[in-house]
Short mmCIF file of C-alpha atoms in Angstrom, two decimals:
data_model
loop_
_atom_site.label_atom_id
_atom_site.label_comp_id
_atom_site.label_asym_id
_atom_site.label_seq_id
_atom_site.Cartn_x
_atom_site.Cartn_y
_atom_site.Cartn_z
CA GLN A 1 114.11 -187.96 -125.50
CA VAL A 2 116.69 -186.29 -123.28
CA GLN A 3 118.07 -187.95 -120.17
CA LEU A 4 120.01 -185.71 -117.82
CA VAL A 5 122.46 -186.78 -115.16
CA GLU A 6 123.95 -184.36 -112.63
CA SER A 7 127.05 -184.92 -110.59
CA GLY A 8 129.49 -183.00 -108.44
CA GLY A 9 127.46 -182.04 -105.41
CA GLY A 10 128.76 -182.33 -101.89
CA LEU A 11 129.59 -180.59 -98.65
CA VAL A 12 131.75 -177.47 -98.70
CA GLN A 13 132.60 -174.69 -96.30
CA ALA A 14 131.37 -171.18 -96.90
CA GLY A 15 133.69 -169.40 -99.30
CA GLY A 16 134.59 -172.63 -101.04
CA SER A 17 133.89 -173.90 -104.54
CA LEU A 18 132.17 -176.78 -106.28
CA ARG A 19 131.63 -177.69 -109.90
CA LEU A 20 128.47 -179.44 -110.99
CA SER A 21 128.16 -181.35 -114.24
CA CYS A 22 125.10 -182.13 -116.32
CA THR A 23 125.47 -184.74 -119.02
CA THR A 24 122.88 -185.98 -121.46
CA SER A 25 122.74 -189.62 -122.45
CA GLY A 26 120.00 -189.07 -124.97
CA ARG A 27 119.72 -186.49 -127.68
CA ALA A 28 122.44 -183.91 -127.88
CA PHE A 29 121.93 -180.48 -126.37
CA SER A 30 122.23 -178.72 -129.71
CA ARG A 31 118.53 -177.90 -129.97
CA TYR A 32 117.88 -177.07 -126.35
CA THR A 33 118.22 -174.45 -123.71
CA VAL A 34 119.90 -175.97 -120.67
CA ALA A 35 119.50 -174.46 -117.23
CA TRP A 36 120.32 -175.02 -113.61
CA PHE A 37 117.67 -174.71 -110.92
CA ARG A 38 117.90 -175.22 -107.20
CA GLN A 39 115.49 -176.01 -104.43
CA ALA A 40 116.23 -175.27 -100.80
CA PRO A 41 114.30 -177.03 -98.02
CA GLY A 42 110.79 -175.63 -97.73
CA LYS A 43 111.16 -173.42 -100.81
CA GLY A 44 110.17 -173.56 -104.45
CA ARG A 45 112.47 -174.36 -107.32
CA GLU A 46 114.59 -171.34 -108.29
CA PHE A 47 116.28 -170.53 -111.60
CA VAL A 48 120.05 -170.25 -111.18
CA GLY A 49 121.27 -169.79 -114.74
CA GLY A 50 121.10 -171.19 -118.23
CA ILE A 51 122.72 -171.40 -121.64
CA LEU A 52 121.20 -171.16 -125.08
CA TRP A 53 122.99 -173.78 -127.12
CA ARG A 54 122.34 -172.07 -130.46
CA ASN A 55 124.17 -168.83 -129.69
CA ASP A 56 126.03 -169.34 -126.39
CA TYR A 57 123.96 -166.71 -124.60
CA ILE A 58 124.22 -167.29 -120.84
CA GLY A 59 122.01 -165.77 -118.19
CA TYR A 60 122.16 -165.85 -114.40
CA ALA A 61 119.92 -165.10 -111.48
CA ASP A 62 120.94 -161.95 -109.62
CA SER A 63 121.65 -163.99 -106.50
CA VAL A 64 124.53 -165.84 -108.17
CA LYS A 65 125.93 -163.31 -110.65
CA GLY A 66 129.66 -162.89 -110.28
CA ARG A 67 129.98 -166.11 -108.27
CA PHE A 68 128.60 -168.83 -110.55
CA THR A 69 129.69 -169.59 -114.10
CA ILE A 70 128.03 -171.80 -116.67
CA SER A 71 130.06 -173.40 -119.44
CA ARG A 72 129.75 -176.30 -121.82
CA ASP A 73 131.81 -179.00 -123.46
CA ASN A 74 130.37 -179.89 -126.83
CA ALA A 75 132.43 -183.03 -127.24
CA LYS A 76 131.18 -184.41 -123.94
CA ASN A 77 127.64 -183.05 -124.30
CA THR A 78 128.02 -181.63 -120.83
CA VAL A 79 127.09 -178.38 -119.15
CA TYR A 80 128.96 -177.23 -116.07
CA LEU A 81 128.03 -174.98 -113.18
CA GLN A 82 131.13 -173.62 -111.48
CA MET A 83 130.17 -172.25 -108.07
CA ASN A 84 132.63 -170.02 -106.25
CA SER A 85 132.39 -168.01 -103.04
CA LEU A 86 129.64 -170.30 -101.84
CA LYS A 87 127.32 -169.06 -99.13
CA PHE A 88 125.20 -170.91 -96.61
CA GLU A 89 122.11 -169.79 -98.51
CA ASP A 90 123.33 -171.62 -101.62
CA THR A 91 122.51 -174.88 -99.86
CA ALA A 92 119.96 -176.70 -101.99
CA VAL A 93 119.34 -179.58 -104.32
CA TYR A 94 120.58 -178.48 -107.73
CA TYR A 95 118.82 -179.68 -110.86
CA CYS A 96 119.79 -179.59 -114.49
CA ALA A 97 116.91 -179.04 -116.91
CA ALA A 98 116.43 -178.79 -120.65
CA THR A 99 113.79 -177.26 -122.84
CA ASN A 100 113.21 -176.84 -126.52
CA TYR A 101 112.33 -173.18 -125.97
CA LEU A 102 114.74 -171.10 -127.98
CA SER A 103 114.84 -168.23 -125.50
CA MET A 104 116.09 -168.10 -121.92
CA ALA A 105 113.21 -169.51 -119.93
CA THR A 106 113.48 -168.91 -116.19
CA SER A 107 110.32 -170.69 -115.05
CA GLU A 108 110.52 -174.38 -114.23
CA THR A 109 107.21 -174.91 -116.01
CA ASN A 110 108.96 -174.26 -119.32
CA TYR A 111 111.36 -177.19 -118.94
CA GLN A 112 110.42 -180.65 -120.17
CA TYR A 113 113.44 -182.64 -119.07
CA TRP A 114 114.98 -182.85 -115.61
CA GLY A 115 117.84 -184.60 -113.93
CA GLN A 116 117.55 -186.32 -110.58
CA GLY A 117 119.25 -183.50 -108.68
CA THR A 118 122.45 -183.30 -106.68
CA GLN A 119 122.75 -182.01 -103.13
CA VAL A 120 124.96 -179.03 -102.37
CA THR A 121 125.46 -178.25 -98.70
CA VAL A 122 127.41 -175.19 -97.60
CA SER A 123 128.45 -175.09 -93.98
CA SER A 124 128.75 -171.73 -92.28
#
């Protein structure tokens, strides 16, 4: 079983930065793909980016490429989402998710484990 806990959300002005963390308190991430999704009010859950633990491959949605960076800390069993140059449209609840798929899955239906979400609000 994998339990995921996100942290780091908050309120930031447009152009600012935030770093989100996703830590597992259950099984280590070593066999999983870990991804970030977000859900804005009235919209579906959207893939933001993810990392394949086995080979460090990282993929991003086009909407965040060049602004968001995913990294990991093996010792802390934590995945980070560094968000720079934030825009108003980045406002959403951000979720960390994990799956035992060994490829980069971008659909939420492929993820078995989810965190509780953390709110990111970007003021214009």
